[in-house]
PDB file of N, CA and C in Angstrom:
ATOM      1  N   UNK A  10       0.779  -1.127   0.044  1.00 96.00           N
ATOM      2  CA  UNK A  10       0.014   0.001   0.016  1.00 96.00           C
ATOM      3  C   UNK A  10       0.794   1.229  -0.024  1.00 96.00           C
ATOM      4  N   UNK A  11       0.406   2.311  -0.753  1.00 98.00           N
ATOM      5  CA  UNK A  11       1.147   3.513  -0.693  1.00 98.00           C
ATOM      6  C   UNK A  11       0.330   4.416  -0.036  1.00 98.00           C
ATOM      7  N   UNK A  12       0.732   5.338   0.769  1.00 98.00           N
ATOM      8  CA  UNK A  12      -0.057   6.365   1.557  1.00 98.00           C
ATOM      9  C   UNK A  12       0.391   7.577   0.855  1.00 98.00           C
ATOM     10  N   UNK A  13      -0.660   8.422   0.567  1.00 98.00           N
ATOM     11  CA  UNK A  13      -0.318   9.819  -0.071  1.00 98.00           C
ATOM     12  C   UNK A  13      -1.026  10.813   0.902  1.00 98.00           C
ATOM     13  N   UNK A  14      -0.126  11.807   1.310  1.00 98.00           N
ATOM     14  CA  UNK A  14      -0.587  12.915   2.251  1.00 98.00           C
ATOM     15  C   UNK A  14      -0.241  14.050   1.381  1.00 98.00           C
ATOM     16  N   UNK A  15      -1.398  14.995   1.243  1.00 98.00           N
ATOM     17  CA  UNK A  15      -1.257  16.175   0.467  1.00 98.00           C
ATOM     18  C   UNK A  15      -1.187  17.351   1.488  1.00 98.00           C
ATOM     19  N   UNK A  16      -0.130  18.127   1.559  1.00 97.00           N
ATOM     20  CA  UNK A  16       0.018  19.158   2.709  1.00 97.00           C
ATOM     21  C   UNK A  16       0.091  20.600   2.006  1.00 97.00           C
ATOM     22  N   UNK A  17      -0.455  21.424   2.754  1.00 97.00           N
ATOM     23  CA  UNK A  17      -0.420  22.885   2.502  1.00 97.00           C
ATOM     24  C   UNK A  17      -0.742  23.410   3.751  1.00 97.00           C
ATOM     25  N   UNK A  18       0.394  24.150   4.329  1.00 97.00           N
ATOM     26  CA  UNK A  18       0.438  25.012   5.511  1.00 97.00           C
ATOM     27  C   UNK A  18      -0.117  24.036   6.692  1.00 97.00           C
ATOM     28  N   UNK A  19       0.458  22.995   6.752  1.00 96.00           N
ATOM     29  CA  UNK A  19       0.026  22.056   7.786  1.00 96.00           C
ATOM     30  C   UNK A  19       0.542  22.068   9.101  1.00 96.00           C
ATOM     31  N   UNK A  20       1.702  22.817   9.254  1.00 94.00           N
ATOM     32  CA  UNK A  20       2.307  23.007  10.654  1.00 94.00           C
ATOM     33  C   UNK A  20       2.650  21.753  11.218  1.00 94.00           C
ATOM     34  N   UNK A  21       2.660  21.824  12.487  1.00 92.00           N
ATOM     35  CA  UNK A  21       3.030  20.717  13.484  1.00 92.00           C
ATOM     36  C   UNK A  21       2.247  19.456  13.142  1.00 92.00           C
ATOM     37  N   UNK A  22       1.018  19.566  12.726  1.00 96.00           N
ATOM     38  CA  UNK A  22       0.087  18.312  12.540  1.00 96.00           C
ATOM     39  C   UNK A  22       0.829  17.473  11.584  1.00 96.00           C
ATOM     40  N   UNK A  23       1.592  17.834  10.582  1.00 97.00           N
ATOM     41  CA  UNK A  23       2.066  17.032   9.469  1.00 97.00           C
ATOM     42  C   UNK A  23       3.223  16.018  10.058  1.00 97.00           C
ATOM     43  N   UNK A  24       4.051  16.608  10.953  1.00 96.00           N
ATOM     44  CA  UNK A  24       4.975  15.589  11.422  1.00 96.00           C
ATOM     45  C   UNK A  24       4.216  14.665  12.346  1.00 96.00           C
ATOM     46  N   UNK A  25       3.300  14.942  13.126  1.00 96.00           N
ATOM     47  CA  UNK A  25       2.544  14.055  14.036  1.00 96.00           C
ATOM     48  C   UNK A  25       1.737  12.962  13.029  1.00 96.00           C
ATOM     49  N   UNK A  26       1.134  13.386  11.960  1.00 97.00           N
ATOM     50  CA  UNK A  26       0.490  12.626  10.934  1.00 97.00           C
ATOM     51  C   UNK A  26       1.643  11.488  10.438  1.00 97.00           C
ATOM     52  N   UNK A  27       2.606  11.970   9.948  1.00 97.00           N
ATOM     53  CA  UNK A  27       3.559  11.078   9.305  1.00 97.00           C
ATOM     54  C   UNK A  27       4.300  10.132  10.264  1.00 97.00           C
ATOM     55  N   UNK A  28       4.486  10.606  11.540  1.00 96.00           N
ATOM     56  CA  UNK A  28       5.056   9.723  12.634  1.00 96.00           C
ATOM     57  C   UNK A  28       4.062   8.576  12.968  1.00 96.00           C
ATOM     58  N   UNK A  29       2.700   8.981  13.014  1.00 97.00           N
ATOM     59  CA  UNK A  29       1.795   7.812  13.283  1.00 97.00           C
ATOM     60  C   UNK A  29       1.725   6.776  12.091  1.00 97.00           C
ATOM     61  N   UNK A  30       1.875   7.283  10.887  1.00 97.00           N
ATOM     62  CA  UNK A  30       1.907   6.406   9.681  1.00 97.00           C
ATOM     63  C   UNK A  30       3.090   5.449   9.832  1.00 97.00           C
ATOM     64  N   UNK A  31       4.259   5.997  10.127  1.00 96.00           N
ATOM     65  CA  UNK A  31       5.284   5.136  10.244  1.00 96.00           C
ATOM     66  C   UNK A  31       5.326   4.129  11.351  1.00 96.00           C
ATOM     67  N   UNK A  32       4.521   4.390  12.328  1.00 95.00           N
ATOM     68  CA  UNK A  32       4.369   3.578  13.599  1.00 95.00           C
ATOM     69  C   UNK A  32       3.347   2.505  13.268  1.00 95.00           C
ATOM     70  N   UNK A  33       2.863   2.165  12.214  1.00 96.00           N
ATOM     71  CA  UNK A  33       1.822   1.200  12.028  1.00 96.00           C
ATOM     72  C   UNK A  33       2.253  -0.186  12.305  1.00 96.00           C
ATOM     73  N   UNK A  34       1.591  -1.034  12.677  1.00 95.00           N
ATOM     74  CA  UNK A  34       1.831  -2.421  13.000  1.00 95.00           C
ATOM     75  C   UNK A  34       2.234  -3.130  11.642  1.00 95.00           C
ATOM     76  N   UNK A  35       1.566  -2.717  10.724  1.00 92.00           N
ATOM     77  CA  UNK A  35       1.865  -3.145   9.165  1.00 92.00           C
ATOM     78  C   UNK A  35       2.205  -2.027   8.383  1.00 92.00           C
ATOM     79  N   UNK A  36       3.438  -1.456   8.380  1.00 90.00           N
ATOM     80  CA  UNK A  36       3.849  -0.276   7.751  1.00 90.00           C
ATOM     81  C   UNK A  36       3.515  -0.229   6.175  1.00 90.00           C
ATOM     82  N   UNK A  37       3.194   0.794   5.558  1.00 95.00           N
ATOM     83  CA  UNK A  37       2.801   0.949   4.243  1.00 95.00           C
ATOM     84  C   UNK A  37       4.271   0.788   3.463  1.00 95.00           C
ATOM     85  N   UNK A  38       4.138   0.379   2.135  1.00 96.00           N
ATOM     86  CA  UNK A  38       5.222   0.281   1.136  1.00 96.00           C
ATOM     87  C   UNK A  38       6.059   1.666   1.082  1.00 96.00           C
ATOM     88  N   UNK A  39       5.166   2.637   1.173  1.00 97.00           N
ATOM     89  CA  UNK A  39       5.786   4.032   1.034  1.00 97.00           C
ATOM     90  C   UNK A  39       4.836   4.926   1.429  1.00 97.00           C
ATOM     91  N   UNK A  40       5.423   6.127   1.813  1.00 98.00           N
ATOM     92  CA  UNK A  40       4.457   7.273   2.182  1.00 98.00           C
ATOM     93  C   UNK A  40       5.106   8.464   1.348  1.00 98.00           C
ATOM     94  N   UNK A  41       4.089   8.916   0.486  1.00 98.00           N
ATOM     95  CA  UNK A  41       4.291  10.040  -0.444  1.00 98.00           C
ATOM     96  C   UNK A  41       3.739  11.362   0.086  1.00 98.00           C
ATOM     97  N   UNK A  42       4.547  12.405   0.313  1.00 98.00           N
ATOM     98  CA  UNK A  42       3.982  13.584   0.843  1.00 98.00           C
ATOM     99  C   UNK A  42       4.127  14.556  -0.213  1.00 98.00           C
ATOM    100  N   UNK A  43       2.928  15.005  -0.682  1.00 98.00           N
ATOM    101  CA  UNK A  43       2.894  16.099  -1.769  1.00 98.00           C
ATOM    102  C   UNK A  43       2.708  17.411  -1.219  1.00 98.00           C
ATOM    103  N   UNK A  44       3.728  18.151  -1.329  1.00 98.00           N
ATOM    104  CA  UNK A  44       3.590  19.581  -0.794  1.00 98.00           C
ATOM    105  C   UNK A  44       3.139  20.688  -1.825  1.00 98.00           C
ATOM    106  N   UNK A  45       2.019  21.141  -1.474  1.00 98.00           N
ATOM    107  CA  UNK A  45       1.169  22.066  -2.465  1.00 98.00           C
ATOM    108  C   UNK A  45       1.851  23.468  -2.072  1.00 98.00           C
ATOM    109  N   UNK A  46       3.004  23.672  -2.331  1.00 97.00           N
ATOM    110  CA  UNK A  46       3.719  24.829  -2.153  1.00 97.00           C
ATOM    111  C   UNK A  46       3.487  25.618  -0.886  1.00 97.00           C
ATOM    112  N   UNK A  47       3.639  24.771   0.234  1.00 97.00           N
ATOM    113  CA  UNK A  47       3.630  25.486   1.577  1.00 97.00           C
ATOM    114  C   UNK A  47       4.715  26.464   1.793  1.00 97.00           C
ATOM    115  N   UNK A  48       4.501  27.487   2.604  1.00 97.00           N
ATOM    116  CA  UNK A  48       5.446  28.369   2.932  1.00 97.00           C
ATOM    117  C   UNK A  48       5.789  28.315   4.395  1.00 97.00           C
ATOM    118  N   UNK A  49       5.239  27.330   5.224  1.00 97.00           N
ATOM    119  CA  UNK A  49       5.563  27.341   6.603  1.00 97.00           C
ATOM    120  C   UNK A  49       6.680  26.345   6.881  1.00 97.00           C
ATOM    121  N   UNK A  50       7.383  25.668   5.952  1.00 96.00           N
ATOM    122  CA  UNK A  50       8.392  24.885   6.177  1.00 96.00           C
ATOM    123  C   UNK A  50       8.196  23.383   6.830  1.00 96.00           C
ATOM    124  N   UNK A  51       6.844  23.299   6.935  1.00 97.00           N
ATOM    125  CA  UNK A  51       6.290  22.016   7.618  1.00 97.00           C
ATOM    126  C   UNK A  51       6.760  20.658   6.794  1.00 97.00           C
ATOM    127  N   UNK A  52       6.659  20.599   5.499  1.00 97.00           N
ATOM    128  CA  UNK A  52       6.966  19.503   4.621  1.00 97.00           C
ATOM    129  C   UNK A  52       8.515  19.155   4.766  1.00 97.00           C
ATOM    130  N   UNK A  53       9.323  20.259   4.769  1.00 96.00           N
ATOM    131  CA  UNK A  53      10.719  20.013   4.763  1.00 96.00           C
ATOM    132  C   UNK A  53      11.214  19.640   6.164  1.00 96.00           C
ATOM    133  N   UNK A  54      10.644  20.159   7.066  1.00 96.00           N
ATOM    134  CA  UNK A  54      10.901  19.827   8.558  1.00 96.00           C
ATOM    135  C   UNK A  54      10.389  18.233   8.855  1.00 96.00           C
ATOM    136  N   UNK A  55       9.203  17.769   8.283  1.00 95.00           N
ATOM    137  CA  UNK A  55       8.831  16.631   8.581  1.00 95.00           C
ATOM    138  C   UNK A  55       9.667  15.441   7.859  1.00 95.00           C
ATOM    139  N   UNK A  56      10.217  15.802   6.760  1.00 95.00           N
ATOM    140  CA  UNK A  56      11.029  14.863   6.029  1.00 95.00           C
ATOM    141  C   UNK A  56      12.301  14.842   6.728  1.00 95.00           C
ATOM    142  N   UNK A  57      12.768  15.853   7.387  1.00 94.00           N
ATOM    143  CA  UNK A  57      14.092  15.763   8.055  1.00 94.00           C
ATOM    144  C   UNK A  57      13.944  14.994   9.390  1.00 94.00           C
ATOM    145  N   UNK A  58      12.791  15.237   9.921  1.00 93.00           N
ATOM    146  CA  UNK A  58      12.579  14.427  11.180  1.00 93.00           C
ATOM    147  C   UNK A  58      12.158  12.936  11.115  1.00 93.00           C
ATOM    148  N   UNK A  59      11.673  12.632   9.980  1.00 94.00           N
ATOM    149  CA  UNK A  59      11.138  11.138   9.759  1.00 94.00           C
ATOM    150  C   UNK A  59      11.697  10.577   8.471  1.00 94.00           C
ATOM    151  N   UNK A  60      12.479   9.486   8.692  1.00 92.00           N
ATOM    152  CA  UNK A  60      13.146   8.954   7.683  1.00 92.00           C
ATOM    153  C   UNK A  60      12.103   8.071   6.662  1.00 92.00           C
ATOM    154  N   UNK A  61      12.424   7.898   5.399  1.00 93.00           N
ATOM    155  CA  UNK A  61      11.499   7.105   4.619  1.00 93.00           C
ATOM    156  C   UNK A  61      10.512   7.679   3.934  1.00 93.00           C
ATOM    157  N   UNK A  62      10.289   9.073   4.066  1.00 97.00           N
ATOM    158  CA  UNK A  62       9.304   9.814   3.449  1.00 97.00           C
ATOM    159  C   UNK A  62       9.679  10.262   2.156  1.00 97.00           C
ATOM    160  N   UNK A  63       8.891  10.236   1.044  1.00 97.00           N
ATOM    161  CA  UNK A  63       9.153  10.758  -0.239  1.00 97.00           C
ATOM    162  C   UNK A  63       8.457  12.021  -0.455  1.00 97.00           C
ATOM    163  N   UNK A  64       9.086  13.137  -0.530  1.00 98.00           N
ATOM    164  CA  UNK A  64       8.643  14.493  -0.662  1.00 98.00           C
ATOM    165  C   UNK A  64       8.534  14.729  -2.213  1.00 98.00           C
ATOM    166  N   UNK A  65       7.220  15.207  -2.587  1.00 98.00           N
ATOM    167  CA  UNK A  65       7.064  15.644  -3.957  1.00 98.00           C
ATOM    168  C   UNK A  65       6.651  16.964  -3.999  1.00 98.00           C
ATOM    169  N   UNK A  66       7.325  17.660  -4.665  1.00 97.00           N
ATOM    170  CA  UNK A  66       6.900  19.156  -4.584  1.00 97.00           C
ATOM    171  C   UNK A  66       6.072  19.498  -5.746  1.00 97.00           C
ATOM    172  N   UNK A  67       4.690  19.976  -5.469  1.00 97.00           N
ATOM    173  CA  UNK A  67       3.931  20.252  -6.567  1.00 97.00           C
ATOM    174  C   UNK A  67       4.318  21.612  -7.332  1.00 97.00           C
ATOM    175  N   UNK A  68       4.939  22.567  -6.798  1.00 96.00           N
ATOM    176  CA  UNK A  68       5.452  23.630  -7.334  1.00 96.00           C
ATOM    177  C   UNK A  68       4.293  24.847  -7.321  1.00 96.00           C
ATOM    178  N   UNK A  69       3.142  24.538  -6.812  1.00 98.00           N
ATOM    179  CA  UNK A  69       2.007  25.453  -6.746  1.00 98.00           C
ATOM    180  C   UNK A  69       0.930  24.598  -5.862  1.00 98.00           C
ATOM    181  N   UNK A  70      -0.022  25.508  -5.297  1.00 97.00           N
ATOM    182  CA  UNK A  70      -1.253  24.736  -4.696  1.00 97.00           C
ATOM    183  C   UNK A  70      -2.089  24.403  -5.759  1.00 97.00           C
ATOM    184  N   UNK A  71      -1.964  23.006  -5.971  1.00 96.00           N
ATOM    185  CA  UNK A  71      -2.871  22.471  -7.012  1.00 96.00           C
ATOM    186  C   UNK A  71      -4.075  21.999  -6.394  1.00 96.00           C
ATOM    187  N   UNK A  72      -4.341  22.213  -5.094  1.00 96.00           N
ATOM    188  CA  UNK A  72      -5.526  21.544  -4.428  1.00 96.00           C
ATOM    189  C   UNK A  72      -5.494  20.070  -4.143  1.00 96.00           C
ATOM    190  N   UNK A  73      -6.425  19.615  -3.203  1.00 96.00           N
ATOM    191  CA  UNK A  73      -6.384  18.272  -2.837  1.00 96.00           C
ATOM    192  C   UNK A  73      -6.415  17.120  -4.067  1.00 96.00           C
ATOM    193  N   UNK A  74      -7.438  17.253  -4.838  1.00 97.00           N
ATOM    194  CA  UNK A  74      -7.421  16.226  -5.842  1.00 97.00           C
ATOM    195  C   UNK A  74      -6.274  16.217  -6.722  1.00 97.00           C
ATOM    196  N   UNK A  75      -5.847  17.346  -7.283  1.00 98.00           N
ATOM    197  CA  UNK A  75      -4.667  17.221  -8.239  1.00 98.00           C
ATOM    198  C   UNK A  75      -3.433  16.953  -7.552  1.00 98.00           C
ATOM    199  N   UNK A  76      -3.372  17.179  -6.240  1.00 98.00           N
ATOM    200  CA  UNK A  76      -2.189  16.685  -5.222  1.00 98.00           C
ATOM    201  C   UNK A  76      -2.185  15.233  -5.214  1.00 98.00           C
ATOM    202  N   UNK A  77      -3.335  14.571  -4.980  1.00 98.00           N
ATOM    203  CA  UNK A  77      -3.605  13.147  -4.766  1.00 98.00           C
ATOM    204  C   UNK A  77      -3.189  12.455  -6.170  1.00 98.00           C
ATOM    205  N   UNK A  78      -3.574  13.045  -7.320  1.00 98.00           N
ATOM    206  CA  UNK A  78      -3.086  12.567  -8.622  1.00 98.00           C
ATOM    207  C   UNK A  78      -1.746  12.606  -8.869  1.00 98.00           C
ATOM    208  N   UNK A  79      -1.012  13.586  -8.505  1.00 98.00           N
ATOM    209  CA  UNK A  79       0.352  13.748  -8.652  1.00 98.00           C
ATOM    210  C   UNK A  79       1.057  12.781  -7.809  1.00 98.00           C
ATOM    211  N   UNK A  80       0.749  12.470  -6.555  1.00 98.00           N
ATOM    212  CA  UNK A  80       1.170  11.487  -5.792  1.00 98.00           C
ATOM    213  C   UNK A  80       0.800  10.142  -6.239  1.00 98.00           C
ATOM    214  N   UNK A  81      -0.274   9.801  -6.822  1.00 98.00           N
ATOM    215  CA  UNK A  81      -0.726   8.419  -7.411  1.00 98.00           C
ATOM    216  C   UNK A  81       0.156   8.222  -8.662  1.00 98.00           C
ATOM    217  N   UNK A  82       0.506   9.088  -9.298  1.00 98.00           N
ATOM    218  CA  UNK A  82       1.233   8.822 -10.486  1.00 98.00           C
ATOM    219  C   UNK A  82       2.829   8.151 -10.016  1.00 98.00           C
ATOM    220  N   UNK A  83       3.235   8.670  -8.937  1.00 97.00           N
ATOM    221  CA  UNK A  83       4.547   8.219  -8.359  1.00 97.00           C
ATOM    222  C   UNK A  83       4.518   6.877  -7.554  1.00 97.00           C
ATOM    223  N   UNK A  84       3.150   6.577  -7.103  1.00 98.00           N
ATOM    224  CA  UNK A  84       2.932   5.352  -6.175  1.00 98.00           C
ATOM    225  C   UNK A  84       3.206   4.032  -6.828  1.00 98.00           C
ATOM    226  N   UNK A  85       3.808   3.187  -5.976  1.00 98.00           N
ATOM    227  CA  UNK A  85       4.253   1.853  -6.486  1.00 98.00           C
ATOM    228  C   UNK A  85       3.302   0.830  -5.686  1.00 98.00           C
ATOM    229  N   UNK A  86       2.500   1.144  -4.743  1.00 97.00           N
ATOM    230  CA  UNK A  86       1.712   0.117  -4.101  1.00 97.00           C
ATOM    231  C   UNK A  86       0.372  -0.265  -4.983  1.00 97.00           C
ATOM    232  N   UNK A  87      -0.074  -1.449  -4.682  1.00 96.00           N
ATOM    233  CA  UNK A  87      -1.385  -1.899  -5.327  1.00 96.00           C
ATOM    234  C   UNK A  87      -2.540  -1.188  -4.734  1.00 96.00           C
ATOM    235  N   UNK A  88      -2.439  -0.608  -3.548  1.00 97.00           N
ATOM    236  CA  UNK A  88      -3.542   0.135  -2.895  1.00 97.00           C
ATOM    237  C   UNK A  88      -3.029   1.544  -2.616  1.00 97.00           C
ATOM    238  N   UNK A  89      -3.949   2.619  -2.732  1.00 98.00           N
ATOM    239  CA  UNK A  89      -3.725   3.785  -2.293  1.00 98.00           C
ATOM    240  C   UNK A  89      -4.568   4.232  -1.091  1.00 98.00           C
ATOM    241  N   UNK A  90      -3.789   4.834  -0.046  1.00 97.00           N
ATOM    242  CA  UNK A  90      -4.626   5.227   1.127  1.00 97.00           C
ATOM    243  C   UNK A  90      -4.356   6.766   1.103  1.00 97.00           C
ATOM    244  N   UNK A  91      -5.457   7.495   1.161  1.00 98.00           N
ATOM    245  CA  UNK A  91      -5.222   8.981   1.141  1.00 98.00           C
ATOM    246  C   UNK A  91      -5.408   9.480   2.625  1.00 98.00           C
ATOM    247  N   UNK A  92      -4.499  10.289   3.068  1.00 97.00           N
ATOM    248  CA  UNK A  92      -4.630  10.663   4.424  1.00 97.00           C
ATOM    249  C   UNK A  92      -4.422  12.194   4.548  1.00 97.00           C
ATOM    250  N   UNK A  93      -5.389  12.934   5.284  1.00 96.00           N
ATOM    251  CA  UNK A  93      -5.099  14.333   5.435  1.00 96.00           C
ATOM    252  C   UNK A  93      -4.082  14.363   6.442  1.00 96.00           C
ATOM    253  N   UNK A  94      -3.440  15.623   6.253  1.00 97.00           N
ATOM    254  CA  UNK A  94      -2.193  15.916   7.268  1.00 97.00           C
ATOM    255  C   UNK A  94      -2.725  15.974   8.766  1.00 97.00           C
ATOM    256  N   UNK A  95      -4.026  16.454   9.010  1.00 97.00           N
ATOM    257  CA  UNK A  95      -4.474  16.426  10.447  1.00 97.00           C
ATOM    258  C   UNK A  95      -5.137  15.219  11.002  1.00 97.00           C
ATOM    259  N   UNK A  96      -4.835  14.031  10.383  1.00 97.00           N
ATOM    260  CA  UNK A  96      -5.277  12.769  10.794  1.00 97.00           C
ATOM    261  C   UNK A  96      -4.150  12.185  11.354  1.00 97.00           C
ATOM    262  N   UNK A  97      -4.411  11.310  12.569  1.00 97.00           N
ATOM    263  CA  UNK A  97      -3.395  10.741  13.132  1.00 97.00           C
ATOM    264  C   UNK A  97      -3.925   9.222  13.340  1.00 97.00           C
ATOM    265  N   UNK A  98      -3.273   8.301  12.511  1.00 95.00           N
ATOM    266  CA  UNK A  98      -3.719   6.926  12.476  1.00 95.00           C
ATOM    267  C   UNK A  98      -3.012   6.236  13.820  1.00 95.00           C
ATOM    268  N   UNK A  99      -3.933   5.310  14.334  1.00 94.00           N
ATOM    269  CA  UNK A  99      -3.697   4.515  15.437  1.00 94.00           C
ATOM    270  C   UNK A  99      -3.015   3.223  14.853  1.00 94.00           C
ATOM    271  N   UNK A 100      -1.972   2.829  15.701  1.00 91.00           N
ATOM    272  CA  UNK A 100      -1.130   1.688  15.024  1.00 91.00           C
ATOM    273  C   UNK A 100      -2.011   0.367  14.680  1.00 91.00           C
TER     274      UNK A 100
END
């Protein structure tokens, strides 16, 4: 499974969200973080804090649907899970 998180100005929630995803009892094949041109530095900080996250820069605020599609084109998993950056998955 590939997890796609689309972020824009997500602040500290983003690192918490990604940490929860990496702590799953059955971790995903990959976690793709699509940055919709955030200016708060949260995507870069999250990638520095948590290993194994693939950062995809959208270059502009594409919105959620286009951001998901950008991540889906890079995904390698058989299944896609779409997670909002303010969601914190339990293990």
